[in-house]
Amino acid sequence: MGTVSTPATPMMNDDASSTLIALFHQVHRQLRDELDGLDDDALNWVPMPGANSIATIIRHVVGSEAETLRSIAGIAAERDRGAEFVASPLTRQEVLLLLDSADHLIVELEPRINISRLEAEFPLPTMSASDVRTGLSWLTGNYGHTREHLGQIQLTKQLHQR
């Protein structure tokens, strides 16, 4: 495992949204780094019953991020969370395309994620309507969620290599 560098200074400005957006790009690079040396079988290997493969984890992370980013940007977000966990194998190329699509979505939505959207309060579509938080809270929580799954991917990779 390599060292974690801090993201480069955001290009637009130094507000909370630009910093968090830069962190999402950084964690996507780290996810790609974890894929190095893994073939399709390794990406779809499940360490134990009830656990998820690396491919499934990435599909879930990308779905969660998309829902959160679209909601913060004020765009309708539809997500079938359950489908993210259906054990359908993905190729390495498909997993990389998921991450590429996630990066493209960030670039597309970044101009809409401003301070007023970070201060706005709303629920996410897949959460309880009573779970109302600020956009900043949702974005920060989702970044933490992605980092947790990065650790899960690292552990799954280690177990597979045993």
PDB file of C-alpha atoms in Angstrom:
ATOM      1  CA  MET A   1       0.000   0.000   0.000  1.00  0.00           C
ATOM      2  CA  GLY A   2       1.348   3.376  -1.006  1.00  0.00           C
ATOM      3  CA  THR A   3       1.284   6.627   0.838  1.00  0.00           C
ATOM      4  CA  VAL A   4      -1.710   8.886   0.659  1.00  0.00           C
ATOM      5  CA  SER A   5      -0.882  12.316  -0.655  1.00  0.00           C
ATOM      6  CA  THR A   6      -3.104  15.302  -0.193  1.00  0.00           C
ATOM      7  CA  PRO A   7      -5.005  16.353  -3.293  1.00  0.00           C
ATOM      8  CA  ALA A   8      -3.686  19.162  -5.440  1.00  0.00           C
ATOM      9  CA  THR A   9      -5.119  22.592  -4.786  1.00  0.00           C
ATOM     10  CA  PRO A  10      -8.538  22.804  -6.448  1.00  0.00           C
ATOM     11  CA  MET A  11      -8.498  24.788  -9.682  1.00  0.00           C
ATOM     12  CA  MET A  12     -11.636  26.891  -9.206  1.00  0.00           C
ATOM     13  CA  ASN A  13     -11.352  28.057  -5.624  1.00  0.00           C
ATOM     14  CA  ASP A  14     -10.616  26.778  -2.146  1.00  0.00           C
ATOM     15  CA  ASP A  15     -14.123  26.291  -0.778  1.00  0.00           C
ATOM     16  CA  ALA A  16     -15.442  23.130   0.848  1.00  0.00           C
ATOM     17  CA  SER A  17     -17.000  21.755  -2.322  1.00  0.00           C
ATOM     18  CA  SER A  18     -13.791  22.025  -4.365  1.00  0.00           C
ATOM     19  CA  THR A  19     -11.790  20.377  -1.613  1.00  0.00           C
ATOM     20  CA  LEU A  20     -14.225  17.477  -1.293  1.00  0.00           C
ATOM     21  CA  ILE A  21     -14.457  17.077  -5.060  1.00  0.00           C
ATOM     22  CA  ALA A  22     -10.655  16.832  -5.201  1.00  0.00           C
ATOM     23  CA  LEU A  23     -10.782  14.169  -2.467  1.00  0.00           C
ATOM     24  CA  PHE A  24     -13.246  12.101  -4.523  1.00  0.00           C
ATOM     25  CA  HIS A  25     -10.887  12.211  -7.505  1.00  0.00           C
ATOM     26  CA  GLN A  26      -8.060  11.156  -5.204  1.00  0.00           C
ATOM     27  CA  VAL A  27      -9.918   8.176  -3.759  1.00  0.00           C
ATOM     28  CA  HIS A  28     -10.864   7.077  -7.275  1.00  0.00           C
ATOM     29  CA  ARG A  29      -7.145   7.051  -8.153  1.00  0.00           C
ATOM     30  CA  GLN A  30      -6.529   4.950  -5.049  1.00  0.00           C
ATOM     31  CA  LEU A  31      -9.273   2.517  -6.070  1.00  0.00           C
ATOM     32  CA  ARG A  32      -7.655   2.206  -9.506  1.00  0.00           C
ATOM     33  CA  ASP A  33      -4.292   1.576  -7.831  1.00  0.00           C
ATOM     34  CA  GLU A  34      -5.837  -1.316  -5.902  1.00  0.00           C
ATOM     35  CA  LEU A  35      -6.965  -2.864  -9.192  1.00  0.00           C
ATOM     36  CA  ASP A  36      -3.376  -3.087 -10.449  1.00  0.00           C
ATOM     37  CA  GLY A  37      -2.390  -6.692 -10.978  1.00  0.00           C
ATOM     38  CA  LEU A  38      -5.904  -8.062 -10.491  1.00  0.00           C
ATOM     39  CA  ASP A  39      -7.562 -10.099 -13.234  1.00  0.00           C
ATOM     40  CA  ASP A  40     -11.290 -10.610 -13.746  1.00  0.00           C
ATOM     41  CA  ASP A  41     -11.333 -13.641 -11.453  1.00  0.00           C
ATOM     42  CA  ALA A  42      -9.689 -11.729  -8.608  1.00  0.00           C
ATOM     43  CA  LEU A  43     -12.081  -8.797  -9.050  1.00  0.00           C
ATOM     44  CA  ASN A  44     -15.094 -11.119  -8.776  1.00  0.00           C
ATOM     45  CA  TRP A  45     -13.744 -13.375  -6.005  1.00  0.00           C
ATOM     46  CA  VAL A  46     -15.905 -13.418  -2.872  1.00  0.00           C
ATOM     47  CA  PRO A  47     -13.913 -14.105   0.316  1.00  0.00           C
ATOM     48  CA  MET A  48     -16.776 -15.762   2.201  1.00  0.00           C
ATOM     49  CA  PRO A  49     -20.551 -16.217   2.064  1.00  0.00           C
ATOM     50  CA  GLY A  50     -22.297 -12.913   2.628  1.00  0.00           C
ATOM     51  CA  ALA A  51     -19.268 -10.862   1.595  1.00  0.00           C
ATOM     52  CA  ASN A  52     -18.830  -8.910  -1.623  1.00  0.00           C
ATOM     53  CA  SER A  53     -16.292  -9.011  -4.409  1.00  0.00           C
ATOM     54  CA  ILE A  54     -14.126  -6.013  -5.264  1.00  0.00           C
ATOM     55  CA  ALA A  55     -16.185  -5.509  -8.439  1.00  0.00           C
ATOM     56  CA  THR A  56     -19.413  -5.453  -6.416  1.00  0.00           C
ATOM     57  CA  ILE A  57     -17.964  -3.020  -3.884  1.00  0.00           C
ATOM     58  CA  ILE A  58     -16.920  -0.631  -6.644  1.00  0.00           C
ATOM     59  CA  ARG A  59     -20.333  -0.894  -8.342  1.00  0.00           C
ATOM     60  CA  HIS A  60     -21.918  -0.020  -4.974  1.00  0.00           C
ATOM     61  CA  VAL A  61     -19.543   2.873  -4.261  1.00  0.00           C
ATOM     62  CA  VAL A  62     -20.139   4.399  -7.684  1.00  0.00           C
ATOM     63  CA  GLY A  63     -23.929   4.073  -7.271  1.00  0.00           C
ATOM     64  CA  SER A  64     -23.839   5.680  -3.851  1.00  0.00           C
ATOM     65  CA  GLU A  65     -21.634   8.524  -5.046  1.00  0.00           C
ATOM     66  CA  ALA A  66     -23.830   9.200  -8.071  1.00  0.00           C
ATOM     67  CA  GLU A  67     -26.964   9.403  -5.934  1.00  0.00           C
ATOM     68  CA  THR A  68     -25.286  11.747  -3.465  1.00  0.00           C
ATOM     69  CA  LEU A  69     -23.679  14.008  -6.059  1.00  0.00           C
ATOM     70  CA  ARG A  70     -26.849  14.302  -8.144  1.00  0.00           C
ATOM     71  CA  SER A  71     -28.935  15.064  -5.065  1.00  0.00           C
ATOM     72  CA  ILE A  72     -26.517  17.739  -3.894  1.00  0.00           C
ATOM     73  CA  ALA A  73     -26.464  19.233  -7.392  1.00  0.00           C
ATOM     74  CA  GLY A  74     -30.281  19.424  -7.302  1.00  0.00           C
ATOM     75  CA  ILE A  75     -30.757  16.794 -10.012  1.00  0.00           C
ATOM     76  CA  ALA A  76     -33.219  13.927  -9.631  1.00  0.00           C
ATOM     77  CA  ALA A  77     -31.372  10.785  -8.638  1.00  0.00           C
ATOM     78  CA  GLU A  78     -32.746   7.313  -9.205  1.00  0.00           C
ATOM     79  CA  ARG A  79     -30.861   4.362  -7.785  1.00  0.00           C
ATOM     80  CA  ASP A  80     -31.548   0.670  -7.445  1.00  0.00           C
ATOM     81  CA  ARG A  81     -29.290   0.025  -4.459  1.00  0.00           C
ATOM     82  CA  GLY A  82     -30.198  -3.662  -4.317  1.00  0.00           C
ATOM     83  CA  ALA A  83     -29.067  -4.213  -7.905  1.00  0.00           C
ATOM     84  CA  GLU A  84     -25.583  -3.043  -6.936  1.00  0.00           C
ATOM     85  CA  PHE A  85     -25.179  -6.194  -4.857  1.00  0.00           C
ATOM     86  CA  VAL A  86     -26.436  -8.694  -7.426  1.00  0.00           C
ATOM     87  CA  ALA A  87     -23.531 -11.042  -7.997  1.00  0.00           C
ATOM     88  CA  SER A  88     -23.054 -10.441 -11.701  1.00  0.00           C
ATOM     89  CA  PRO A  89     -19.395 -10.634 -12.666  1.00  0.00           C
ATOM     90  CA  LEU A  90     -17.684  -7.605 -14.147  1.00  0.00           C
ATOM     91  CA  THR A  91     -14.547  -7.521 -16.233  1.00  0.00           C
ATOM     92  CA  ARG A  92     -11.586  -5.410 -15.213  1.00  0.00           C
ATOM     93  CA  GLN A  93     -12.421  -3.072 -18.098  1.00  0.00           C
ATOM     94  CA  GLU A  94     -16.023  -2.709 -16.890  1.00  0.00           C
ATOM     95  CA  VAL A  95     -14.833  -1.870 -13.364  1.00  0.00           C
ATOM     96  CA  LEU A  96     -12.457   0.757 -14.746  1.00  0.00           C
ATOM     97  CA  LEU A  97     -15.288   2.179 -16.863  1.00  0.00           C
ATOM     98  CA  LEU A  98     -17.430   2.501 -13.730  1.00  0.00           C
ATOM     99  CA  LEU A  99     -14.677   4.582 -12.118  1.00  0.00           C
ATOM    100  CA  ASP A 100     -14.212   6.631 -15.305  1.00  0.00           C
ATOM    101  CA  SER A 101     -17.954   7.333 -15.390  1.00  0.00           C
ATOM    102  CA  ALA A 102     -17.853   8.370 -11.740  1.00  0.00           C
ATOM    103  CA  ASP A 103     -15.049  10.830 -12.485  1.00  0.00           C
ATOM    104  CA  HIS A 104     -16.938  12.217 -15.483  1.00  0.00           C
ATOM    105  CA  LEU A 105     -20.044  12.703 -13.336  1.00  0.00           C
ATOM    106  CA  ILE A 106     -18.009  14.648 -10.778  1.00  0.00           C
ATOM    107  CA  VAL A 107     -16.630  16.936 -13.492  1.00  0.00           C
ATOM    108  CA  GLU A 108     -20.113  17.413 -14.941  1.00  0.00           C
ATOM    109  CA  LEU A 109     -21.767  18.227 -11.610  1.00  0.00           C
ATOM    110  CA  GLU A 110     -18.999  20.191  -9.895  1.00  0.00           C
ATOM    111  CA  PRO A 111     -20.197  23.586 -11.203  1.00  0.00           C
ATOM    112  CA  ARG A 112     -23.615  22.917  -9.621  1.00  0.00           C
ATOM    113  CA  ILE A 113     -22.194  21.928  -6.226  1.00  0.00           C
ATOM    114  CA  ASN A 114     -21.713  25.320  -4.631  1.00  0.00           C
ATOM    115  CA  ILE A 115     -21.963  26.690  -1.118  1.00  0.00           C
ATOM    116  CA  SER A 116     -25.739  27.171  -1.334  1.00  0.00           C
ATOM    117  CA  ARG A 117     -26.182  23.501  -2.347  1.00  0.00           C
ATOM    118  CA  LEU A 118     -23.848  22.417   0.460  1.00  0.00           C
ATOM    119  CA  GLU A 119     -25.949  24.391   2.953  1.00  0.00           C
ATOM    120  CA  ALA A 120     -29.286  23.118   1.563  1.00  0.00           C
ATOM    121  CA  GLU A 121     -31.053  20.434   3.600  1.00  0.00           C
ATOM    122  CA  PHE A 122     -32.697  17.405   2.011  1.00  0.00           C
ATOM    123  CA  PRO A 123     -32.985  13.607   2.268  1.00  0.00           C
ATOM    124  CA  LEU A 124     -31.370  11.245  -0.227  1.00  0.00           C
ATOM    125  CA  PRO A 125     -33.813   9.215  -2.336  1.00  0.00           C
ATOM    126  CA  THR A 126     -32.725   5.856  -0.872  1.00  0.00           C
ATOM    127  CA  MET A 127     -32.789   7.106   2.711  1.00  0.00           C
ATOM    128  CA  SER A 128     -35.692   7.786   5.032  1.00  0.00           C
ATOM    129  CA  ALA A 129     -37.500  11.022   4.199  1.00  0.00           C
ATOM    130  CA  SER A 130     -36.968  12.031   7.823  1.00  0.00           C
ATOM    131  CA  ASP A 131     -33.170  11.739   7.448  1.00  0.00           C
ATOM    132  CA  VAL A 132     -32.608  15.327   6.344  1.00  0.00           C
ATOM    133  CA  ARG A 133     -29.037  16.635   6.245  1.00  0.00           C
ATOM    134  CA  THR A 134     -27.086  19.387   4.585  1.00  0.00           C
ATOM    135  CA  GLY A 135     -25.408  18.769   1.257  1.00  0.00           C
ATOM    136  CA  LEU A 136     -22.059  19.138   3.021  1.00  0.00           C
ATOM    137  CA  SER A 137     -23.016  16.428   5.491  1.00  0.00           C
ATOM    138  CA  TRP A 138     -24.112  14.077   2.688  1.00  0.00           C
ATOM    139  CA  LEU A 139     -20.980  14.749   0.642  1.00  0.00           C
ATOM    140  CA  THR A 140     -18.624  14.325   3.595  1.00  0.00           C
ATOM    141  CA  GLY A 141     -20.430  11.166   4.699  1.00  0.00           C
ATOM    142  CA  ASN A 142     -20.286   9.718   1.211  1.00  0.00           C
ATOM    143  CA  TYR A 143     -16.566  10.411   0.959  1.00  0.00           C
ATOM    144  CA  GLY A 144     -16.093   8.554   4.259  1.00  0.00           C
ATOM    145  CA  HIS A 145     -18.253   5.713   2.918  1.00  0.00           C
ATOM    146  CA  THR A 146     -16.010   5.415  -0.137  1.00  0.00           C
ATOM    147  CA  ARG A 147     -12.863   5.427   2.028  1.00  0.00           C
ATOM    148  CA  GLU A 148     -14.323   2.652   4.204  1.00  0.00           C
ATOM    149  CA  HIS A 149     -14.930   0.562   1.120  1.00  0.00           C
ATOM    150  CA  LEU A 150     -11.390   1.289  -0.101  1.00  0.00           C
ATOM    151  CA  GLY A 151     -10.188  -0.406   3.097  1.00  0.00           C
ATOM    152  CA  GLN A 152     -12.566  -3.301   2.466  1.00  0.00           C
ATOM    153  CA  ILE A 153     -11.148  -3.661  -1.046  1.00  0.00           C
ATOM    154  CA  GLN A 154      -7.606  -3.670   0.323  1.00  0.00           C
ATOM    155  CA  LEU A 155      -8.496  -6.416   2.795  1.00  0.00           C
ATOM    156  CA  THR A 156     -10.314  -8.474   0.136  1.00  0.00           C
ATOM    157  CA  LYS A 157      -7.268  -8.150  -2.120  1.00  0.00           C
ATOM    158  CA  GLN A 158      -4.970  -9.311   0.691  1.00  0.00           C
ATOM    159  CA  LEU A 159      -7.189 -12.299   1.435  1.00  0.00           C
ATOM    160  CA  HIS A 160      -7.281 -13.257  -2.235  1.00  0.00           C
ATOM    161  CA  GLN A 161      -3.486 -13.121  -2.482  1.00  0.00           C
ATOM    162  CA  ARG A 162      -2.991 -15.524   0.476  1.00  0.00           C
TER     163      ARG A 162
END
